[in-house]
Amino acid sequence: MTETSDDLEATLAHVWATLAYGVEDSAAPARTLALATVGLDGGAEARMVILRSFCAEDATLAIHTDNASHKVGEILLQARGTLLHWDPETKLQIRLRTTLSTREGTAEEWARVPGTSQLAYGGTPPPGRPISAPDAAGRTADPARFAVIDARITEVETLWLRNNGHRRARFQRNAGFTGVWLAP
Amino acid sequence: MTETSDDLEATLAHVWATLAYGVEDSAAPARTLALATVGLDGGAEARMVILRSFCAEDATLAIHTDNASHKVGEILLQARGTLLHWDPETKLQIRLRTTLSTREGTAEEWARVPGTSQLAYGGTPPPGRPISAPDAAGRTADPARFAVIDARITEVETLWLRNNGHRRARFQRNAGFTGVWLAP
């Protein structure tokens, strides 16, 4: 039997399943992903984000953010960002090259955010601004500050670390996500 | 007693200790970091890298790479990149904004790379190029392909997730890494 890591279709199916599981189970490894964007100074920025929804059919996913956070402005200037997942158990790295866009969250999306988590949207001052003491930021839930970042996956790149030779593959949207092997 | 996450000096000391431990112990959480760079198409790229050395006094660290890998070219065009670490156990996110540079690895550095790991430098074709089968890349150890990426930390940003209010802080090199609190 061919191993998953030696099979392009099975590798992509594993990526989609990993993302779907990240949405379903808050304890799943892919619940958190690193989001890399281009910063306002032109350098690369990165931070962890929480995967909120995923659609394999459209190859899209969504994350939530305070619309006053720096990454919203960064995405407006440069929409191309990468979401990265590394699972130390399976030794699989997943890179998702995406086109990012931000929009206001809908009332329905806001209603699904648990009450304590709603406090993540609306703090004073906005995220990343200096404050005088560790707990000096005001916490209020403000639905007007609740934003959704939609990510359209343009390319999936996988790297599976194996003792007998790593496996690397790329799946592009404009090729219908059929894959090609890459030198690792 | 003040908690570490409510103390700027203790927070920075924790960051340095986390990085030092990542170098010392191959099983440490900070052994692997996400490295975000700006890609040749202007979008943000990210991949996991292994922390090879760290000096708290200079606030510098080093990682190894095949000099034919895409990230070497990316760093030449845009030196500002971010190294990201997230520890799900301690709920601490560490963002290291850095100035990156690449150089040939020294003979002494090459000698310290274990024999099997030396195969990561010198494959044919170079990393990321298409191949015809999952195992079709040639593997040879080539010291001429062994490169070091030096990262000079210009800013440390921490985010500690806590139930009673997250803690976020920033430490800048040009302020001697004295810290300021930020709204989370």
GROMACS .gro file of C-alpha atoms in nm:
model
  368
    1MET     CA    1   0.000   0.000   0.000
    2THR     CA    2   0.127   0.346  -0.089
    3GLU     CA    3   0.191   0.565   0.211
    4THR     CA    4  -0.016   0.885   0.236
    5SER     CA    5   0.302   1.092   0.206
    6ASP     CA    6   0.381   0.920  -0.129
    7ASP     CA    7   0.036   0.993  -0.275
    8LEU     CA    8  -0.059   1.341  -0.395
    9GLU     CA    9  -0.437   1.295  -0.368
   10ALA     CA   10  -0.410   1.143  -0.022
   11THR     CA   11  -0.177   1.422   0.090
   12LEU     CA   12  -0.423   1.692  -0.015
   13ALA     CA   13  -0.712   1.501   0.146
   14HIS     CA   14  -0.507   1.490   0.467
   15VAL     CA   15  -0.458   1.869   0.453
   16TRP     CA   16  -0.831   1.933   0.408
   17ALA     CA   17  -0.914   1.690   0.691
   18THR     CA   18  -0.659   1.857   0.919
   19LEU     CA   19  -0.819   2.198   0.859
   20ALA     CA   20  -1.174   2.064   0.901
   21TYR     CA   21  -1.074   1.903   1.230
   22GLY     CA   22  -0.914   2.231   1.340
   23VAL     CA   23  -1.252   2.402   1.311
   24GLU     CA   24  -1.450   2.117   1.474
   25ASP     CA   25  -1.231   2.054   1.777
   26SER     CA   26  -1.086   2.340   1.984
   27ALA     CA   27  -0.810   2.106   2.102
   28ALA     CA   28  -0.701   2.007   1.749
   29PRO     CA   29  -0.344   2.095   1.646
   30ALA     CA   30  -0.467   2.303   1.350
   31ARG     CA   31  -0.700   2.511   1.569
   32THR     CA   32  -0.416   2.766   1.573
   33LEU     CA   33  -0.222   2.867   1.265
   34ALA     CA   34   0.056   3.117   1.210
   35LEU     CA   35  -0.057   3.401   0.984
   36ALA     CA   36   0.221   3.582   0.796
   37THR     CA   37   0.147   3.919   0.639
   38VAL     CA   38   0.355   4.206   0.503
   39GLY     CA   39   0.384   4.481   0.764
   40LEU     CA   40   0.338   4.851   0.703
   41ASP     CA   41   0.719   4.896   0.710
   42GLY     CA   42   0.756   4.641   0.428
   43GLY     CA   43   0.894   4.360   0.647
   44ALA     CA   44   0.719   4.032   0.723
   45GLU     CA   45   0.493   4.001   1.028
   46ALA     CA   46   0.355   3.685   1.191
   47ARG     CA   47   0.119   3.595   1.472
   48MET     CA   48  -0.098   3.303   1.576
   49VAL     CA   49  -0.465   3.309   1.477
   50ILE     CA   50  -0.758   3.078   1.545
   51LEU     CA   51  -0.917   2.890   1.259
   52ARG     CA   52  -1.292   2.967   1.270
   53SER     CA   53  -1.431   2.811   0.955
   54PHE     CA   54  -1.311   2.613   0.655
   55CYS     CA   55  -1.473   2.502   0.330
   56ALA     CA   56  -1.281   2.234   0.136
   57GLU     CA   57  -1.507   2.272  -0.167
   58ASP     CA   58  -1.419   2.640  -0.210
   59ALA     CA   59  -1.073   2.609  -0.049
   60THR     CA   60  -1.148   2.905   0.174
   61LEU     CA   61  -1.118   2.962   0.547
   62ALA     CA   62  -1.197   3.239   0.791
   63ILE     CA   63  -1.047   3.388   1.107
   64HIS     CA   64  -1.175   3.661   1.336
   65THR     CA   65  -1.002   3.980   1.440
   66ASP     CA   66  -1.055   4.316   1.604
   67ASN     CA   67  -1.087   4.554   1.309
   68ALA     CA   68  -0.856   4.798   1.491
   69SER     CA   69  -0.570   4.545   1.491
   70HIS     CA   70  -0.260   4.614   1.282
   71LYS     CA   71  -0.313   4.312   1.056
   72VAL     CA   72  -0.632   4.460   0.909
   73GLY     CA   73  -0.439   4.756   0.772
   74GLU     CA   74  -0.160   4.529   0.653
   75ILE     CA   75  -0.402   4.311   0.456
   76LEU     CA   76  -0.554   4.618   0.291
   77LEU     CA   77  -0.211   4.708   0.153
   78GLN     CA   78  -0.093   4.356   0.064
   79ALA     CA   79  -0.353   4.082   0.032
   80ARG     CA   80  -0.111   3.795  -0.023
   81GLY     CA   81  -0.037   3.618   0.305
   82THR     CA   82   0.052   3.269   0.421
   83LEU     CA   83  -0.106   3.050   0.687
   84LEU     CA   84   0.134   2.795   0.833
   85HIS     CA   85   0.070   2.481   1.032
   86TRP     CA   86   0.328   2.245   1.177
   87ASP     CA   87   0.230   1.928   1.358
   88PRO     CA   88   0.524   1.786   1.559
   89GLU     CA   89   0.340   1.453   1.597
   90THR     CA   90   0.287   1.378   1.228
   91LYS     CA   91   0.592   1.582   1.117
   92LEU     CA   92   0.379   1.750   0.853
   93GLN     CA   93   0.417   2.117   0.762
   94ILE     CA   94   0.129   2.279   0.573
   95ARG     CA   95   0.177   2.615   0.401
   96LEU     CA   96  -0.135   2.783   0.266
   97ARG     CA   97  -0.069   3.071   0.030
   98THR     CA   98  -0.381   3.283   0.036
   99THR     CA   99  -0.549   3.598  -0.084
  100LEU     CA  100  -0.679   3.775   0.226
  101SER     CA  101  -0.966   4.018   0.263
  102THR     CA  102  -1.141   4.168   0.563
  103ARG     CA  103  -1.505   4.253   0.619
  104GLU     CA  104  -1.743   4.333   0.905
  105GLY     CA  105  -1.861   4.024   1.085
  106THR     CA  106  -2.230   3.949   1.042
  107ALA     CA  107  -2.477   3.957   1.332
  108GLU     CA  108  -2.507   3.582   1.296
  109GLU     CA  109  -2.129   3.536   1.324
  110TRP     CA  110  -2.117   3.770   1.626
  111ALA     CA  111  -2.394   3.576   1.800
  112ARG     CA  112  -2.187   3.258   1.771
  113VAL     CA  113  -1.890   3.415   1.956
  114PRO     CA  114  -1.906   3.315   2.325
  115GLY     CA  115  -1.969   3.605   2.564
  116THR     CA  116  -1.620   3.610   2.721
  117SER     CA  117  -1.458   3.587   2.376
  118GLN     CA  118  -1.659   3.888   2.257
  119LEU     CA  119  -1.435   4.091   2.491
  120ALA     CA  120  -1.154   4.034   2.239
  121TYR     CA  121  -1.325   4.286   2.008
  122GLY     CA  122  -1.347   4.643   2.129
  123GLY     CA  123  -1.072   4.704   2.386
  124THR     CA  124  -0.949   5.055   2.470
  125PRO     CA  125  -0.698   5.156   2.344
  126PRO     CA  126  -0.697   4.931   2.035
  127PRO     CA  127  -0.465   4.627   2.023
  128GLY     CA  128  -0.090   4.695   2.014
  129ARG     CA  129  -0.103   5.052   2.149
  130PRO     CA  130   0.104   5.141   2.459
  131ILE     CA  131  -0.064   5.134   2.800
  132SER     CA  132   0.067   5.235   3.141
  133ALA     CA  133   0.026   4.906   3.327
  134PRO     CA  134  -0.019   4.540   3.228
  135ASP     CA  135  -0.394   4.550   3.297
  136ALA     CA  136  -0.463   4.912   3.199
  137ALA     CA  137  -0.655   4.831   2.880
  138GLY     CA  138  -1.032   4.863   2.899
  139ARG     CA  139  -1.232   4.556   2.797
  140THR     CA  140  -1.569   4.602   2.634
  141ALA     CA  141  -1.741   4.388   2.374
  142ASP     CA  142  -1.814   4.601   2.067
  143PRO     CA  143  -1.977   4.426   1.771
  144ALA     CA  144  -1.872   4.719   1.548
  145ARG     CA  145  -1.509   4.613   1.604
  146PHE     CA  146  -1.575   4.249   1.511
  147ALA     CA  147  -1.416   4.168   1.175
  148VAL     CA  148  -1.372   3.855   0.968
  149ILE     CA  149  -1.064   3.781   0.761
  150ASP     CA  150  -1.153   3.560   0.465
  151ALA     CA  151  -0.865   3.363   0.316
  152ARG     CA  152  -0.891   3.220  -0.034
  153ILE     CA  153  -0.631   2.946  -0.069
  154THR     CA  154  -0.438   2.987  -0.393
  155GLU     CA  155  -0.173   2.724  -0.320
  156VAL     CA  156  -0.115   2.445  -0.070
  157GLU     CA  157   0.241   2.332  -0.007
  158THR     CA  158   0.318   2.032   0.210
  159LEU     CA  159   0.642   1.905   0.359
  160TRP     CA  160   0.638   1.571   0.532
  161LEU     CA  161   0.955   1.496   0.728
  162ARG     CA  162   1.052   1.131   0.694
  163ASN     CA  163   1.367   0.949   0.793
  164ASN     CA  164   1.399   0.789   0.448
  165GLY     CA  165   1.366   1.118   0.259
  166HIS     CA  166   1.129   1.410   0.307
  167ARG     CA  167   0.825   1.452   0.082
  168ARG     CA  168   0.729   1.794  -0.054
  169ALA     CA  169   0.434   1.875  -0.279
  170ARG     CA  170   0.247   2.174  -0.418
  171PHE     CA  171  -0.121   2.204  -0.514
  172GLN     CA  172  -0.233   2.514  -0.704
  173ARG     CA  173  -0.587   2.647  -0.734
  174ASN     CA  174  -0.535   2.739  -1.098
  175ALA     CA  175  -0.451   2.373  -1.166
  176GLY     CA  176  -0.760   2.251  -0.982
  177PHE     CA  177  -0.543   2.159  -0.684
  178THR     CA  178  -0.387   1.867  -0.869
  179GLY     CA  179  -0.046   1.830  -0.712
  180VAL     CA  180   0.316   1.816  -0.820
  181TRP     CA  181   0.610   1.680  -0.626
  182LEU     CA  182   0.885   1.922  -0.530
  183ALA     CA  183   1.243   1.863  -0.424
  184PRO     CA  184   1.237   1.881  -0.043
  185MET     CA  185   0.449   3.808   4.450
  186THR     CA  186   0.409   3.959   4.102
  187GLU     CA  187   0.339   3.703   3.831
  188THR     CA  188   0.595   3.674   3.552
  189SER     CA  189   0.335   3.790   3.301
  190ASP     CA  190   0.282   4.112   3.505
  191ASP     CA  191   0.655   4.194   3.516
  192LEU     CA  192   0.836   4.332   3.211
  193GLU     CA  193   1.186   4.227   3.317
  194ALA     CA  194   1.070   3.877   3.410
  195THR     CA  195   0.882   3.846   3.081
  196LEU     CA  196   1.190   3.930   2.875
  197ALA     CA  197   1.403   3.696   3.086
  198HIS     CA  198   1.149   3.422   3.014
  199VAL     CA  199   1.179   3.488   2.639
  200TRP     CA  200   1.558   3.465   2.646
  201ALA     CA  201   1.543   3.146   2.856
  202THR     CA  202   1.289   2.993   2.616
  203LEU     CA  203   1.520   3.059   2.321
  204ALA     CA  204   1.830   2.932   2.505
  205TYR     CA  205   1.645   2.614   2.596
  206GLY     CA  206   1.536   2.575   2.233
  207VAL     CA  207   1.902   2.556   2.130
  208GLU     CA  208   2.008   2.326   2.415
  209ASP     CA  209   1.730   2.066   2.393
  210SER     CA  210   1.611   1.928   2.059
  211ALA     CA  211   1.276   1.840   2.222
  212ALA     CA  212   1.214   2.193   2.354
  213PRO     CA  213   0.905   2.374   2.220
  214ALA     CA  214   1.117   2.662   2.085
  215ARG     CA  215   1.345   2.426   1.890
  216THR     CA  216   1.123   2.508   1.593
  217LEU     CA  217   1.006   2.858   1.505
  218ALA     CA  218   0.798   2.995   1.222
  219LEU     CA  219   1.001   3.226   0.999
  220ALA     CA  220   0.803   3.485   0.802
  221THR     CA  221   0.967   3.660   0.510
  222VAL     CA  222   0.849   3.867   0.216
  223GLY     CA  223   0.830   3.652  -0.097
  224LEU     CA  224   0.959   3.745  -0.440
  225ASP     CA  225   0.599   3.817  -0.551
  226GLY     CA  226   0.559   4.070  -0.266
  227GLY     CA  227   0.335   3.852  -0.050
  228ALA     CA  228   0.424   3.705   0.288
  229GLU     CA  229   0.583   3.360   0.314
  230ALA     CA  230   0.625   3.138   0.619
  231ARG     CA  231   0.787   2.807   0.707
  232MET     CA  232   0.920   2.630   1.013
  233VAL     CA  233   1.293   2.654   1.086
  234ILE     CA  234   1.516   2.502   1.351
  235LEU     CA  235   1.683   2.728   1.604
  236ARG     CA  236   2.057   2.653   1.592
  237SER     CA  237   2.216   2.915   1.815
  238PHE     CA  238   2.113   3.207   2.032
  239CYS     CA  239   2.304   3.480   2.215
  240ALA     CA  240   2.099   3.677   2.471
  241GLU     CA  241   2.377   3.933   2.521
  242ASP     CA  242   2.373   4.032   2.152
  243ALA     CA  243   2.005   3.939   2.100
  244THR     CA  244   2.097   3.741   1.790
  245LEU     CA  245   2.015   3.391   1.675
  246ALA     CA  246   2.103   3.168   1.382
  247ILE     CA  247   1.934   2.908   1.165
  248HIS     CA  248   2.072   2.690   0.887
  249THR     CA  249   1.950   2.660   0.529
  250ASP     CA  250   2.039   2.529   0.187
  251ASN     CA  251   2.170   2.836   0.006
  252ALA     CA  252   1.963   2.734  -0.299
  253SER     CA  253   1.636   2.761  -0.103
  254HIS     CA  254   1.387   3.034  -0.192
  255LYS     CA  255   1.418   3.209   0.144
  256VAL     CA  256   1.781   3.305   0.078
  257GLY     CA  257   1.676   3.511  -0.224
  258GLU     CA  258   1.382   3.656  -0.033
  259ILE     CA  259   1.606   3.775   0.251
  260LEU     CA  260   1.843   3.940   0.005
  261LEU     CA  261   1.553   4.153  -0.123
  262GLN     CA  262   1.386   4.222   0.213
  263ALA     CA  263   1.588   4.170   0.530
  264ARG     CA  264   1.306   4.239   0.775
  265GLY     CA  265   1.145   3.914   0.887
  266THR     CA  266   0.967   3.779   1.192
  267LEU     CA  267   1.031   3.465   1.394
  268LEU     CA  268   0.723   3.342   1.578
  269HIS     CA  269   0.688   3.099   1.866
  270TRP     CA  270   0.369   2.982   2.030
  271ASP     CA  271   0.369   2.750   2.328
  272PRO     CA  272   0.023   2.597   2.384
  273GLU     CA  273   0.128   2.485   2.735
  274THR     CA  274   0.229   2.824   2.872
  275LYS     CA  275  -0.006   3.016   2.638
  276LEU     CA  276   0.279   3.252   2.551
  277GLN     CA  277   0.329   3.389   2.200
  278ILE     CA  278   0.671   3.534   2.121
  279ARG     CA  279   0.722   3.750   1.811
  280LEU     CA  280   1.080   3.838   1.722
  281ARG     CA  281   1.114   4.114   1.464
  282THR     CA  282   1.455   4.071   1.311
  283THR     CA  283   1.701   4.189   1.052
  284LEU     CA  284   1.808   3.882   0.857
  285SER     CA  285   2.128   3.817   0.664
  286THR     CA  286   2.273   3.506   0.502
  287ARG     CA  287   2.634   3.390   0.476
  288GLU     CA  288   2.828   3.074   0.394
  289GLY     CA  289   2.848   2.840   0.691
  290THR     CA  290   3.198   2.802   0.833
  291ALA     CA  291   3.387   2.471   0.825
  292GLU     CA  292   3.350   2.457   1.201
  293GLU     CA  293   2.969   2.500   1.176
  294TRP     CA  294   2.951   2.235   0.901
  295ALA     CA  295   3.149   1.988   1.112
  296ARG     CA  296   2.893   2.022   1.391
  297VAL     CA  297   2.605   1.918   1.158
  298PRO     CA  298   2.535   1.542   1.204
  299GLY     CA  299   2.612   1.330   0.895
  300THR     CA  300   2.251   1.249   0.808
  301SER     CA  301   2.148   1.613   0.853
  302GLN     CA  302   2.424   1.723   0.612
  303LEU     CA  303   2.207   1.564   0.341
  304ALA     CA  304   1.969   1.860   0.384
  305TYR     CA  305   2.224   2.079   0.203
  306GLY     CA  306   2.296   1.999  -0.160
  307GLY     CA  307   1.998   1.808  -0.304
  308THR     CA  308   1.935   1.791  -0.680
  309PRO     CA  309   1.735   1.974  -0.801
  310PRO     CA  310   1.742   2.251  -0.539
  311PRO     CA  311   1.459   2.274  -0.280
  312GLY     CA  312   1.114   2.366  -0.410
  313ARG     CA  313   1.173   2.272  -0.774
  314PRO     CA  314   0.938   2.020  -0.944
  315ILE     CA  315   1.040   1.654  -0.957
  316SER     CA  316   0.874   1.358  -1.130
  317ALA     CA  317   0.817   1.131  -0.829
  318PRO     CA  318   0.803   1.177  -0.450
  319ASP     CA  319   1.156   1.038  -0.404
  320ALA     CA  320   1.311   1.161  -0.729
  321ALA     CA  321   1.536   1.425  -0.572
  322GLY     CA  322   1.903   1.336  -0.543
  323ARG     CA  323   2.052   1.360  -0.194
  324THR     CA  324   2.415   1.456  -0.156
  325ALA     CA  325   2.582   1.652   0.121
  326ASP     CA  326   2.747   1.960  -0.026
  327PRO     CA  327   2.922   2.195   0.216
  328ALA     CA  328   2.917   2.466  -0.053
  329ARG     CA  329   2.537   2.472  -0.021
  330PHE     CA  330   2.544   2.507   0.358
  331ALA     CA  331   2.433   2.858   0.459
  332VAL     CA  332   2.363   3.032   0.787
  333ILE     CA  333   2.087   3.287   0.836
  334ASP     CA  334   2.181   3.531   1.110
  335ALA     CA  335   1.889   3.711   1.276
  336ARG     CA  336   1.946   4.030   1.470
  337ILE     CA  337   1.648   4.085   1.698
  338THR     CA  338   1.526   4.443   1.674
  339GLU     CA  339   1.206   4.393   1.871
  340VAL     CA  340   1.051   4.131   2.097
  341GLU     CA  341   0.675   4.128   2.136
  342THR     CA  342   0.503   3.897   2.382
  343LEU     CA  343   0.140   3.801   2.428
  344TRP     CA  344   0.048   3.594   2.728
  345LEU     CA  345  -0.307   3.458   2.717
  346ARG     CA  346  -0.466   3.469   3.061
  347ASN     CA  347  -0.824   3.414   3.169
  348ASN     CA  348  -0.826   3.737   3.369
  349GLY     CA  349  -0.697   3.953   3.084
  350HIS     CA  350  -0.419   3.892   2.833
  351ARG     CA  351  -0.079   4.055   2.877
  352ARG     CA  352   0.106   4.207   2.583
  353ALA     CA  353   0.446   4.378   2.589
  354ARG     CA  354   0.710   4.511   2.351
  355PHE     CA  355   1.086   4.534   2.399
  356GLN     CA  356   1.289   4.731   2.146
  357ARG     CA  357   1.661   4.705   2.081
  358ASN     CA  358   1.694   5.083   2.037
  359ALA     CA  359   1.551   5.123   2.388
  360GLY     CA  360   1.794   4.868   2.534
  361PHE     CA  361   1.513   4.611   2.540
  362THR     CA  362   1.339   4.790   2.827
  363GLY     CA  363   0.975   4.700   2.780
  364VAL     CA  364   0.643   4.875   2.747
  365TRP     CA  365   0.297   4.729   2.801
  366LEU     CA  366   0.063   4.718   2.503
  367ALA     CA  367  -0.312   4.678   2.482
  368PRO     CA  368  -0.370   4.307   2.412
   0.00000   0.00000   0.00000
